[in-house]
Tab-separated table of C-alpha atoms in Angstrom:
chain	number	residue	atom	x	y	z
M	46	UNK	CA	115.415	127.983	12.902
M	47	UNK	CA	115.438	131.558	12.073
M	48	UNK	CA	111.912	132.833	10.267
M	49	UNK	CA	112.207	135.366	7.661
M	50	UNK	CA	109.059	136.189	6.205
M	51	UNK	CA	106.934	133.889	8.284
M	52	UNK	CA	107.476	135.353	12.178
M	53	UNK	CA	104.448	135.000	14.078
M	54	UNK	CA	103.874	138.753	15.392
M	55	UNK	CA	100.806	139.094	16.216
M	56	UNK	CA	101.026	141.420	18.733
M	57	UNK	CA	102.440	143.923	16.099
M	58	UNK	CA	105.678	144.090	17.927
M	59	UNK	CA	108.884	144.573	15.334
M	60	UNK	CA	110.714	141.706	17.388
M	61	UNK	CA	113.130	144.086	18.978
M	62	UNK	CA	114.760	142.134	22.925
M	63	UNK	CA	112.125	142.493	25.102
M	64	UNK	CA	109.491	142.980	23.313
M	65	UNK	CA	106.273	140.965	24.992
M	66	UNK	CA	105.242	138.022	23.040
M	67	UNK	CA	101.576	137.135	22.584
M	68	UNK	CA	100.728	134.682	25.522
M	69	UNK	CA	100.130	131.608	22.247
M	70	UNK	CA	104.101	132.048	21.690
M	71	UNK	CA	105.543	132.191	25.131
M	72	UNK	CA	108.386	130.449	25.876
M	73	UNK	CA	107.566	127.405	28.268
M	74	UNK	CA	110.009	125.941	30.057
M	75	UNK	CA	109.216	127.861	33.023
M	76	UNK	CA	111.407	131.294	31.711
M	77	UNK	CA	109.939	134.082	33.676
M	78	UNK	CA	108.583	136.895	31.421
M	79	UNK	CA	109.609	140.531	31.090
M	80	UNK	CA	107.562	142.914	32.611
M	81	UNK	CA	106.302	145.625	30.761
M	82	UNK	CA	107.889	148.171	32.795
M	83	UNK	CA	111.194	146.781	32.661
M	84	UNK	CA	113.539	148.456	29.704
M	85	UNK	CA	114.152	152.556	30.041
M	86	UNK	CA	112.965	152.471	26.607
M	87	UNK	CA	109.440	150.968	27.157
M	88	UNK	CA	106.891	153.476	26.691
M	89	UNK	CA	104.283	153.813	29.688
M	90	UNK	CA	101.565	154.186	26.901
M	91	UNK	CA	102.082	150.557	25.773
M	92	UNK	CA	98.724	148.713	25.995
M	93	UNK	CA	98.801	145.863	28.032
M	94	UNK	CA	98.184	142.614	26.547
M	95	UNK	CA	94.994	140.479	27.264
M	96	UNK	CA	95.555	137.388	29.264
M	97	UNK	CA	94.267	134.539	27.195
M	98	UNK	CA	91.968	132.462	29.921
M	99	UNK	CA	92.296	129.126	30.354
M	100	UNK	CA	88.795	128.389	31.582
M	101	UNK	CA	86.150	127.953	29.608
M	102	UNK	CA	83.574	130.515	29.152
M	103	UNK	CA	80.248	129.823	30.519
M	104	UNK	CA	77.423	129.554	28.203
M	105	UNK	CA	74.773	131.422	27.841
M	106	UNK	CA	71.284	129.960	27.348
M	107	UNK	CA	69.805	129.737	24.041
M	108	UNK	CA	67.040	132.202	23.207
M	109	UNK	CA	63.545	130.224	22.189
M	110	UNK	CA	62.632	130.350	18.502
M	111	UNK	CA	59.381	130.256	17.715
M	112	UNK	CA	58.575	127.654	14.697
M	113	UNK	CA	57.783	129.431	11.818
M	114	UNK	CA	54.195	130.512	10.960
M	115	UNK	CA	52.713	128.030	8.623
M	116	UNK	CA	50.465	130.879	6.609
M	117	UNK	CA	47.682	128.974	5.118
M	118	UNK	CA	46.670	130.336	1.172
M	119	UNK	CA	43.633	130.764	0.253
M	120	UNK	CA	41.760	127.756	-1.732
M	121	UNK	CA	38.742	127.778	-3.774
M	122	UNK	CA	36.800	126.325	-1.556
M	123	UNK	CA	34.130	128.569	0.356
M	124	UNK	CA	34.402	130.524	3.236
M	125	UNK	CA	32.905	127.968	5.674
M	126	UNK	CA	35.527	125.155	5.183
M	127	UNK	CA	38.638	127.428	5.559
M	128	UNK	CA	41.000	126.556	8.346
M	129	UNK	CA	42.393	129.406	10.461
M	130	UNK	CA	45.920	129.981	11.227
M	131	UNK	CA	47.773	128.810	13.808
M	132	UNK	CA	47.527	132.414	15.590
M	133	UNK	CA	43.905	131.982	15.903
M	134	UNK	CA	42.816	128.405	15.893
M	135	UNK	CA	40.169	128.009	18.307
M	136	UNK	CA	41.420	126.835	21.813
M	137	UNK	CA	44.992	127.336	21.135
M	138	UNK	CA	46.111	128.499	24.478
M	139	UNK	CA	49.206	131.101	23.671
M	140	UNK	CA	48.725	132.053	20.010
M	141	UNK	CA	51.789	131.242	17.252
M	142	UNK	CA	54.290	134.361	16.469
M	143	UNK	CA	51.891	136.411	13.982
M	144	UNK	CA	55.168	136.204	11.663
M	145	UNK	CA	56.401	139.266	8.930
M	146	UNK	CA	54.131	141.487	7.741
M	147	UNK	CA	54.001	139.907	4.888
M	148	UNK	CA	52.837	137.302	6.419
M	149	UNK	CA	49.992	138.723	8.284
M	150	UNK	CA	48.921	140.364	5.265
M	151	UNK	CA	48.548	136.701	3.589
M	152	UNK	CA	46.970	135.426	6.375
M	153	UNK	CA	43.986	138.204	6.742
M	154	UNK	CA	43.988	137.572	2.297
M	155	UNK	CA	42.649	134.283	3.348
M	156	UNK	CA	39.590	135.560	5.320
M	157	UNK	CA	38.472	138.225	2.855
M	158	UNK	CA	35.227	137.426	1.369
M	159	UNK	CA	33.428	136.241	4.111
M	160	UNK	CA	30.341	138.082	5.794
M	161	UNK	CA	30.208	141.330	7.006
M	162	UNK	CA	30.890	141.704	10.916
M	163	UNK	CA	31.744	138.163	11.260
M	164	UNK	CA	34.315	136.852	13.505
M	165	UNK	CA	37.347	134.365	12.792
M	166	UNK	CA	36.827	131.368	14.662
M	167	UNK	CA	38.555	131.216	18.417
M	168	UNK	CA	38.065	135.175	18.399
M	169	UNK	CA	36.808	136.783	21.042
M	170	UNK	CA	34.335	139.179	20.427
M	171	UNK	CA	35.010	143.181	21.533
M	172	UNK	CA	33.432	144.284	24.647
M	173	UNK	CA	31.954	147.084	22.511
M	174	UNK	CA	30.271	145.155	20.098
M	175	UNK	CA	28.911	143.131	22.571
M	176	UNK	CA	27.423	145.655	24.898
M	177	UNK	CA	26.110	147.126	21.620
M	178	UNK	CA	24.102	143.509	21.017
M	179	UNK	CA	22.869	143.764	24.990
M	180	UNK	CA	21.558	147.492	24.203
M	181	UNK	CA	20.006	145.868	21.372
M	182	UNK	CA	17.977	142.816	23.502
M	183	UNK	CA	16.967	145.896	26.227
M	184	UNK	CA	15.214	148.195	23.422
M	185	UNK	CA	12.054	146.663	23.536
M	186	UNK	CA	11.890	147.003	27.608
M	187	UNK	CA	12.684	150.006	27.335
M	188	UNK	CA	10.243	151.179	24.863
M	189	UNK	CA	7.361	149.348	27.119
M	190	UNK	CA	8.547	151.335	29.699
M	191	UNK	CA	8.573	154.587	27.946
M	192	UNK	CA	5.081	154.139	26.423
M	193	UNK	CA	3.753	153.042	29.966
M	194	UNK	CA	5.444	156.610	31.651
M	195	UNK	CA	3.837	158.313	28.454
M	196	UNK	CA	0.494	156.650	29.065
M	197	UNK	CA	0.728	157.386	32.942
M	198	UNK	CA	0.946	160.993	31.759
M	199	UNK	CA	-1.668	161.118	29.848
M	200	UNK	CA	-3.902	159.754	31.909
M	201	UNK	CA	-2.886	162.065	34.967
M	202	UNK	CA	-3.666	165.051	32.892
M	203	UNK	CA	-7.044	164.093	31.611
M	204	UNK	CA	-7.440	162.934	35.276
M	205	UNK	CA	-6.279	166.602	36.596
M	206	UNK	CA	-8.557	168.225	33.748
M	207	UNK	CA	-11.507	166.050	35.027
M	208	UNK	CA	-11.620	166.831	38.730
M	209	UNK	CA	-10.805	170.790	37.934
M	210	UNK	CA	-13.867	170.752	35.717
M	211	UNK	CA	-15.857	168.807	38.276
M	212	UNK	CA	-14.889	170.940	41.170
M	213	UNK	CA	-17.691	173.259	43.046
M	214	UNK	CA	-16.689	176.424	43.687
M	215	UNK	CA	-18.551	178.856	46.289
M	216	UNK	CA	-18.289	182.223	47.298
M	217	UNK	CA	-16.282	181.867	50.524
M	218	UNK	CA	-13.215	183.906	51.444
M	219	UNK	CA	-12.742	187.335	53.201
M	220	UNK	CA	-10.165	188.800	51.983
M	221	UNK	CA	-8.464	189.352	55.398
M	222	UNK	CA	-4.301	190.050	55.288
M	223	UNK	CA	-2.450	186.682	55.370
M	224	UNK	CA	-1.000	185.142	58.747
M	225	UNK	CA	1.424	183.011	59.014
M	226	UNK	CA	1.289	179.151	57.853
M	227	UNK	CA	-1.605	177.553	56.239
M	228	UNK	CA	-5.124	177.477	57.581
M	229	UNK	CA	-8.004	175.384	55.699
M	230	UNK	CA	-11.954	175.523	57.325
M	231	UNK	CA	-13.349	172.289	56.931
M	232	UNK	CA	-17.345	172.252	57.435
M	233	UNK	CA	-19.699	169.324	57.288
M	234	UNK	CA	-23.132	170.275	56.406
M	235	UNK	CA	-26.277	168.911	55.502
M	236	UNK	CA	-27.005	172.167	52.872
M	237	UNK	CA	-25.993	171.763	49.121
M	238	UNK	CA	-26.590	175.163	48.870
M	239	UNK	CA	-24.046	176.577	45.976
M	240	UNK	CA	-23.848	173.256	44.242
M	241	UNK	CA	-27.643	171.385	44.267
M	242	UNK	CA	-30.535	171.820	45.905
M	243	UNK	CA	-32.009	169.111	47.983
M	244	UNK	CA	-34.464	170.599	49.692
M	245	UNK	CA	-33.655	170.883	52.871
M	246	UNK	CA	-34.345	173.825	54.512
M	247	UNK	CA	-32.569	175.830	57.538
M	248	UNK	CA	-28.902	174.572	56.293
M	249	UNK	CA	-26.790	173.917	59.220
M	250	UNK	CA	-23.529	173.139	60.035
M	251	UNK	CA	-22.558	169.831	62.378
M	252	UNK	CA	-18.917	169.749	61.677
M	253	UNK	CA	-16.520	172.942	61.907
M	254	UNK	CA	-12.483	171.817	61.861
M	255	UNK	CA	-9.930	174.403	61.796
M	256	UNK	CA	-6.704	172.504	60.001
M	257	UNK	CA	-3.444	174.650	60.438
M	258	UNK	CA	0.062	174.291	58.990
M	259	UNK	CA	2.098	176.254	61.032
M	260	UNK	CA	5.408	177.792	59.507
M	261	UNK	CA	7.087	175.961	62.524
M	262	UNK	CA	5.886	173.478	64.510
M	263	UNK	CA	3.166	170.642	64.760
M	264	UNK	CA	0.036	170.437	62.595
M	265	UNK	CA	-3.329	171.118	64.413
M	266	UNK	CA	-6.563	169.694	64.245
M	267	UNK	CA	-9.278	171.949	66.107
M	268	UNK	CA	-12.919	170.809	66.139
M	269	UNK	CA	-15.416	173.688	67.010
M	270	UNK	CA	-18.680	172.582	68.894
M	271	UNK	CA	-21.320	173.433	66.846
M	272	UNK	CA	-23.005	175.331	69.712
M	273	UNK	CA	-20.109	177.398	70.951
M	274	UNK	CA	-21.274	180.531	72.415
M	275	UNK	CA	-19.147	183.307	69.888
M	276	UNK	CA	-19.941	186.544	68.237
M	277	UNK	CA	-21.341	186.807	64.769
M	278	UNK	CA	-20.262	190.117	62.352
M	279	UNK	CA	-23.160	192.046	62.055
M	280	UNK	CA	-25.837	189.746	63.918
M	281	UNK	CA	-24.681	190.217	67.439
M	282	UNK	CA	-24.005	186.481	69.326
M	283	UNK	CA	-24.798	182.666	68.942
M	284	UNK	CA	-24.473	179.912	68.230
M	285	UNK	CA	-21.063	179.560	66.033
M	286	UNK	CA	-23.360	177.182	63.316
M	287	UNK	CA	-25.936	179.647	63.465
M	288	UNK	CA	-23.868	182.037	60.941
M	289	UNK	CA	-23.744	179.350	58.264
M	290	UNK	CA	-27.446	179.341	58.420
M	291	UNK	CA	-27.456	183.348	58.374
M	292	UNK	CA	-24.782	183.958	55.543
M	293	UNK	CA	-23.529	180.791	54.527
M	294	UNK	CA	-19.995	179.939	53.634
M	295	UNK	CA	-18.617	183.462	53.414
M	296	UNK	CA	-20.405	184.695	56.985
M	297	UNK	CA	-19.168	180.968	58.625
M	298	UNK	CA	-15.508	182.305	57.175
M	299	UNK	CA	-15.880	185.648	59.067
M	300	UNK	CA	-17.023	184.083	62.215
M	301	UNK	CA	-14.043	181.599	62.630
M	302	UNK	CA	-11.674	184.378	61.306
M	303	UNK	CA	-12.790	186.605	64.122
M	304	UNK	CA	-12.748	183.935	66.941
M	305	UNK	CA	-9.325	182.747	66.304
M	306	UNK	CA	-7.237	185.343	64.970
M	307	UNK	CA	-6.143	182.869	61.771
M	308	UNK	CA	-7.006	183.988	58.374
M	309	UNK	CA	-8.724	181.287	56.508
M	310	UNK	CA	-6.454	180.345	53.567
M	311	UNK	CA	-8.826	177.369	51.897
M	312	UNK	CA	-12.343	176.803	52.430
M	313	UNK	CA	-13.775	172.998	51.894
M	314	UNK	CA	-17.012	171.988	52.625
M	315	UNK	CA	-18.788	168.344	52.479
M	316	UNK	CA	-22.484	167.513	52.096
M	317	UNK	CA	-23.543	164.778	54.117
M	318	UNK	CA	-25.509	162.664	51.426
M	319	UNK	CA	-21.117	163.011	49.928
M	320	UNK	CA	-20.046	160.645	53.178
M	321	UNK	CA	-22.789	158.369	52.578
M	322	UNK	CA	-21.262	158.315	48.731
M	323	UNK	CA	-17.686	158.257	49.529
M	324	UNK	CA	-17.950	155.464	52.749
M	325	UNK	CA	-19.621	153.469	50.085
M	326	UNK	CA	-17.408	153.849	46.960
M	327	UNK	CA	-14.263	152.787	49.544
M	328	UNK	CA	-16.115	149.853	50.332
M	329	UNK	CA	-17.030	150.852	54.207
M	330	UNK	CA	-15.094	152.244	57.102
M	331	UNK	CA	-14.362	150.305	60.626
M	332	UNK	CA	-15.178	152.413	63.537
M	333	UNK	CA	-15.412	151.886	67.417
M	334	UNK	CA	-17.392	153.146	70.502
M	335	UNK	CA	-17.124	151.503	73.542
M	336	UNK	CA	-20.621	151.364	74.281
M	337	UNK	CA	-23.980	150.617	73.446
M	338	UNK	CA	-26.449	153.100	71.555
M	339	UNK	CA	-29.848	152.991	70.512
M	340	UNK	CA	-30.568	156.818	69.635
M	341	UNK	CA	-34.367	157.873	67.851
M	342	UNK	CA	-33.253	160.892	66.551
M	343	UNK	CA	-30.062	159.504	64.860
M	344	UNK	CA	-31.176	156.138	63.774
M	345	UNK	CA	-28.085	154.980	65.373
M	346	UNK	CA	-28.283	151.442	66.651
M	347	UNK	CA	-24.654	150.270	68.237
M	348	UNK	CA	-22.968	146.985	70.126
M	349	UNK	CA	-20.033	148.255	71.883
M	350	UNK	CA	-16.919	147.516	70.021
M	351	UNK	CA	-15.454	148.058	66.355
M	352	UNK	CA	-17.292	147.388	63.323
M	353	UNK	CA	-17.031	147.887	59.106
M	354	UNK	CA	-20.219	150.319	58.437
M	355	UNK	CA	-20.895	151.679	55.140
M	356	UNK	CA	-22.653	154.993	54.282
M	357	UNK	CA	-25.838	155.542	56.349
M	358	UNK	CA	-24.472	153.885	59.682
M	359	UNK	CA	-20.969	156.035	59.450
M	360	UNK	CA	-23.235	159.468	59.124
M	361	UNK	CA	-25.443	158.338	61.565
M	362	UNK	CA	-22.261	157.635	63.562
M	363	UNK	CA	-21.220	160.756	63.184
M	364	UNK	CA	-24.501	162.892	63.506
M	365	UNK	CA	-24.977	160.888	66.855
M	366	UNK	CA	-25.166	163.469	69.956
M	367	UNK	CA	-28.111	162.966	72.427
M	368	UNK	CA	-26.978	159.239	73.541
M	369	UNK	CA	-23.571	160.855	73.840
M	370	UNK	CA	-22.297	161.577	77.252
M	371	UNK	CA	-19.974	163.853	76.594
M	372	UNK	CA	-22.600	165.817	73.971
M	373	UNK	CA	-20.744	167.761	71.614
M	374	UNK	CA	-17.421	167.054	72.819
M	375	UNK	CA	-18.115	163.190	71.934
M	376	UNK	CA	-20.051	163.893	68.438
M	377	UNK	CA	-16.364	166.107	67.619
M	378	UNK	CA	-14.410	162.670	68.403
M	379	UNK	CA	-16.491	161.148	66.690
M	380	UNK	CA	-16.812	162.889	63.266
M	381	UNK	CA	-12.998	163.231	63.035
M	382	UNK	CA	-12.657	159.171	63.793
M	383	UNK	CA	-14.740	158.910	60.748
M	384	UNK	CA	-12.996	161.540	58.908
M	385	UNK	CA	-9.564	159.790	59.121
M	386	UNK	CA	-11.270	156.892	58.534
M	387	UNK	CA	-12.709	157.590	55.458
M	388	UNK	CA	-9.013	159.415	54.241
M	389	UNK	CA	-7.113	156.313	54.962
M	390	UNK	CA	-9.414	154.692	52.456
M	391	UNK	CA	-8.925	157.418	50.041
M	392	UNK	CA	-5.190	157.547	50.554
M	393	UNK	CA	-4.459	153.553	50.756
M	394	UNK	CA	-2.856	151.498	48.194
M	395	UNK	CA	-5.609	149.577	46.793
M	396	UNK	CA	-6.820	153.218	45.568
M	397	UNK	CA	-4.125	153.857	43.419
M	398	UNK	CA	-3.386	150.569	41.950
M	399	UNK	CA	-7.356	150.254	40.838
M	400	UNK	CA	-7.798	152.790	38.628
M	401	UNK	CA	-11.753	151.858	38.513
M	402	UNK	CA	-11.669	151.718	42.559
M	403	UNK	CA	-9.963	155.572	42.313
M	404	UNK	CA	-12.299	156.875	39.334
M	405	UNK	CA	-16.062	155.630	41.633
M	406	UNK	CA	-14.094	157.123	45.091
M	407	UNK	CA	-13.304	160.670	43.116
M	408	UNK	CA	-16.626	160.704	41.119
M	409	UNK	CA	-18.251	160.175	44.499
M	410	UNK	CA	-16.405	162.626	46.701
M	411	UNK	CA	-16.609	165.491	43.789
M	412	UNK	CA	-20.128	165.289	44.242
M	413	UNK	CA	-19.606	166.045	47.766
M	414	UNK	CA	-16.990	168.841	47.736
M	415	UNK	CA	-17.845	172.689	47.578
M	416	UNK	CA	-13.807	175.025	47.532
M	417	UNK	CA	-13.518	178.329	47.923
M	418	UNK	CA	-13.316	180.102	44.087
M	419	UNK	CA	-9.508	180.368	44.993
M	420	UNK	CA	-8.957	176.297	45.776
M	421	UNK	CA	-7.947	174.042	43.100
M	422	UNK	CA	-7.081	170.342	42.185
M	423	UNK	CA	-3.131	171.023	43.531
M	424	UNK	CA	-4.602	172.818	46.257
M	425	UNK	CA	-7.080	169.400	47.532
M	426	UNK	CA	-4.130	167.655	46.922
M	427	UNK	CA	-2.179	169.771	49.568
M	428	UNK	CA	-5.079	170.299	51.365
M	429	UNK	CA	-5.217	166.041	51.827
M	430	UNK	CA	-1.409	165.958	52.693
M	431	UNK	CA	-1.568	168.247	55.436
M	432	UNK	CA	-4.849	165.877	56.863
M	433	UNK	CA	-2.763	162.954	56.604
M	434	UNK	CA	0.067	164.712	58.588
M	435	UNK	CA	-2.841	165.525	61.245
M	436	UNK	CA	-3.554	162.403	61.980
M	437	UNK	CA	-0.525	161.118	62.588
M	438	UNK	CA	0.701	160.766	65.983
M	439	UNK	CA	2.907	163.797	65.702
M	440	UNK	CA	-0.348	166.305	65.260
M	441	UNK	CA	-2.318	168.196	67.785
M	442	UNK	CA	-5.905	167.576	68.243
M	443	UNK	CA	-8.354	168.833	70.218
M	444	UNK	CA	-11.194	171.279	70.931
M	445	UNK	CA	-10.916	175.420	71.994
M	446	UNK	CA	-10.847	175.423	75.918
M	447	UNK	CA	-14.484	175.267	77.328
M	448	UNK	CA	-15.912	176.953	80.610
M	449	UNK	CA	-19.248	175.237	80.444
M	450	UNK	CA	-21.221	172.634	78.417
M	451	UNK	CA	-24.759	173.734	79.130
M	452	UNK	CA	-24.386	177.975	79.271
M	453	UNK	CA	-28.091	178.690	79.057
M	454	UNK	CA	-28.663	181.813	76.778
M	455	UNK	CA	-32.336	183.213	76.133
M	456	UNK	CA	-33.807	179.488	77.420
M	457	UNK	CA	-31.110	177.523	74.656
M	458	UNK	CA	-27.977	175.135	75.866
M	459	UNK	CA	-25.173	176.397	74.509
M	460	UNK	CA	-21.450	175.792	74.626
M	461	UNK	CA	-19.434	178.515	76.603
M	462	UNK	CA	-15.953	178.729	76.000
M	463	UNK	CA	-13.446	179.739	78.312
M	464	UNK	CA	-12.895	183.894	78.006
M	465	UNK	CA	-9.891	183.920	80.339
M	466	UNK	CA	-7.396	181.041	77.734
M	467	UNK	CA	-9.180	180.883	74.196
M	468	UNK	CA	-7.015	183.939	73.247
M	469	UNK	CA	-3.750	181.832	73.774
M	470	UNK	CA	-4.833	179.026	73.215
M	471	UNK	CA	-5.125	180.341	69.540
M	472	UNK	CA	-2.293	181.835	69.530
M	473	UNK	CA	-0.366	178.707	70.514
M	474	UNK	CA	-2.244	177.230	67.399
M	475	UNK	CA	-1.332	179.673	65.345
M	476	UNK	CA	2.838	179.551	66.683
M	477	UNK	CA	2.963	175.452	66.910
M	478	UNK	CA	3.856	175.987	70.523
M	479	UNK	CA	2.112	173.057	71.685
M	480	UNK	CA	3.503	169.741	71.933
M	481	UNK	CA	3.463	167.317	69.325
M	482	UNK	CA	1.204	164.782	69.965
M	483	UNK	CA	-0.790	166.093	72.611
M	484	UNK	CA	-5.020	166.640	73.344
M	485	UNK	CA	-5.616	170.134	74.199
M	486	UNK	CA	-8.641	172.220	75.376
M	487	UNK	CA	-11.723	170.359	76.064
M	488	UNK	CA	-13.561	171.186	79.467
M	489	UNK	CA	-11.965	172.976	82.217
């Protein structure tokens, strides 16, 4: 049947012999099919047709939808019995799809009105609003603290204005050029002569430690027999305890200045009615001597071994010299046992945590100080440092070299020291050349 109007040509052929059909029109029956290259009038531009497939095309997955979001309107009702959204109901796991923006808009409509800052149920809160709440909770520690570092201020600064207007100052320094490191003079003596009077008469001097910070090297501790044999500016030679008694503090300072080479830097001095005060206010001292004493002149009455003493025992302990068999060599020992004895009480914990303890140990020992008119409170502090350091395992300690214990001069004992080494031995002071730790001098 021939097809007029009605010919199916979809391929937009105009039906001319051999023309391709559309593969839904092809003749079955088994005809083969013209190629497209056959005919001299095909043109090579012709597109090719699409072969219609007879398998069926695989199908791709569905995409989730999301159920809507059910926006919930605002009621009446108050604040407290409205019901959050899906996308934030508490302990919904994944939240719903927040939906349009029209939408979202509705659903934050619903939680106007309620209080300021507050958060929709199943929200968690922002990190910085809740470190804000945790600065919050640590103001008041903070402000104990602050007040407690403003207190501790305070206090140290009436402290530091008590002991400088407590401090004794005497007349005491040369005025020699500088030498190297730091070099404090530190004299025990039964005078209060600059300070109070007591009464005594014919001050003397029964402890006279050179303390030196060299600028390299260890710290030294030198204890000068108070008989050594040494010449005195202006009053010829004696003995070294003798020029206290002559011109006090600043003759004492010229004396030492002259024997060692070292320029005195710091001059302290301590009355001996101040150690009874100051073993006392640190509640006693424990000190050892290996054997038995009974001395007159001393009072000193002693079982071999270590024992706590408190004021009059420790001087007497340290004044100690004829039962002695070493003399002045073993009073020295002596007086700087109790020395760093009495500093580790001064310097020990249960000092500065009792601030009562601390306030009867300074009022004591201020009592007992005399400085040179150039020391003050930072310099005692420095000054008690540099002790410490000394008696520490890394200092040297000692005595100047000695030639002979009993050097009789004009019918007196006296204590000769040696002519041929004191001048290096000084100078080794003075240079830290000696070896941490070690004893030197002493008797040749």
């Amino acid at each position: 049947m021939s097809n007029t109007g009605g010919d199916d040509r979809r391929d937009g052929s105009n039906g001319a012999p051999g023309a391709r059909r559309p593969p839904s029109i092809q003749p079955k029956g088994g005809v083969p099919r013209a190629s497209s290259r056959s005919g001299a009038g095909q043109s090579s531009s012709q597109p090719k047709p699409v072969r219609r497939s007879t398998r069926p095309a695989p199908q791709q997955p569905a995409a989730p939808v999301d159920p809507p979001t059910k926006v919930m309107k605002p009621t009446p009702a108050s604040s407290s019995s409205r019901v959050a959204p899906p996308s934030i109901q508490p302990g919904s796991r994944k939240p719903a799809t927040p939906g349009t923006a029209e939408q979202r808009a509705r659903a934050a409509e619903a939680y106007r009105g309620s209080e300021p800052g507050s958060t929709p149920p199943g929200t968690l809160q922002s990190p910085a609003r809740t470190s804000s709440k945790r600065r919050k909770k640590r103001r008041p520690v903070r402000t104990i603290l602050t007040a407690a570092l403003l207190v501790l201020v305070i206090g140290l600064g009436v402290t530091w204005v008590w002991v400088e207007s407590r401090l004794n100052h005497v007349d005491a320094l040369s005025g020699a050029a500088d030498t190297p490191g730091e070099t404090y003079l530190i004299v025990g003596s039964d005078s209060r002569d600059g300070w109070k009077d007591d009464g005594t008469e014919g001050a003397r001097t029964d402890t006279i430690m050179v303390l030196h910070k060299p600028e390299d090297g260890p710290v030294a501790l030198i204890s000068i027999p108070r008989d050594s044999y040494v010449e005195i500016p202006g009053n010829g030679s004696g003995k070294i305890n003798a020029a206290y008694a002559w011109g006090g503090a600043p003759l004492l300072v010229e004396t030492v200045e002259q024997l060692t080479g070292l320029t005195i830097d710091h001059y302290i001095e301590v009355g001996f009615s101040g150690v009874v005060g100051i073993v006392n206010a640190i509640g006693g001292v424990e000190l050892c001597l290996d054997y038995d004493v009974d001395d007159v002149k001393s009072h000193l009455e002693w079982k071999a071994g270590c024992h706590k003493v408190h004021g009059k025992k420790a001087l007497a302990f340290a004044r100690m010299r004829y039962s002695d068999p070493l003399g002045d060599i073993g009073r020295t020992q002596r007086q700087q046992q109790v020395i760093a004895a009495v500093a580790d009480g001064i310097l020990s914990p249960a000092t500065f945590l009792n601030p009562f303890r601390a306030y009867k140990i300074a009022d004591a020992g201020l009592d007992a100080f005399a400085v040179d008119e150039d020391t003050h409170t930072l310099d005692l502090v420095q000054a008690a440092l540099v002790f410490n350091s000394a008696r520490g395992s890394g200092a040297v300690t000692g005595t100047p070299p000695i030639a002979s214990m009993n050097y009789r001069v004009g019918g007196q004992s006296t204590v000769l020291l040696d002519p041929d080494t004191i001048d290096s031995f000084w100078d080794k002071i003075a240079n830290g050349e000696f070896e941490a730790g070690s004893e030197v001098g002493g008797v040749e």
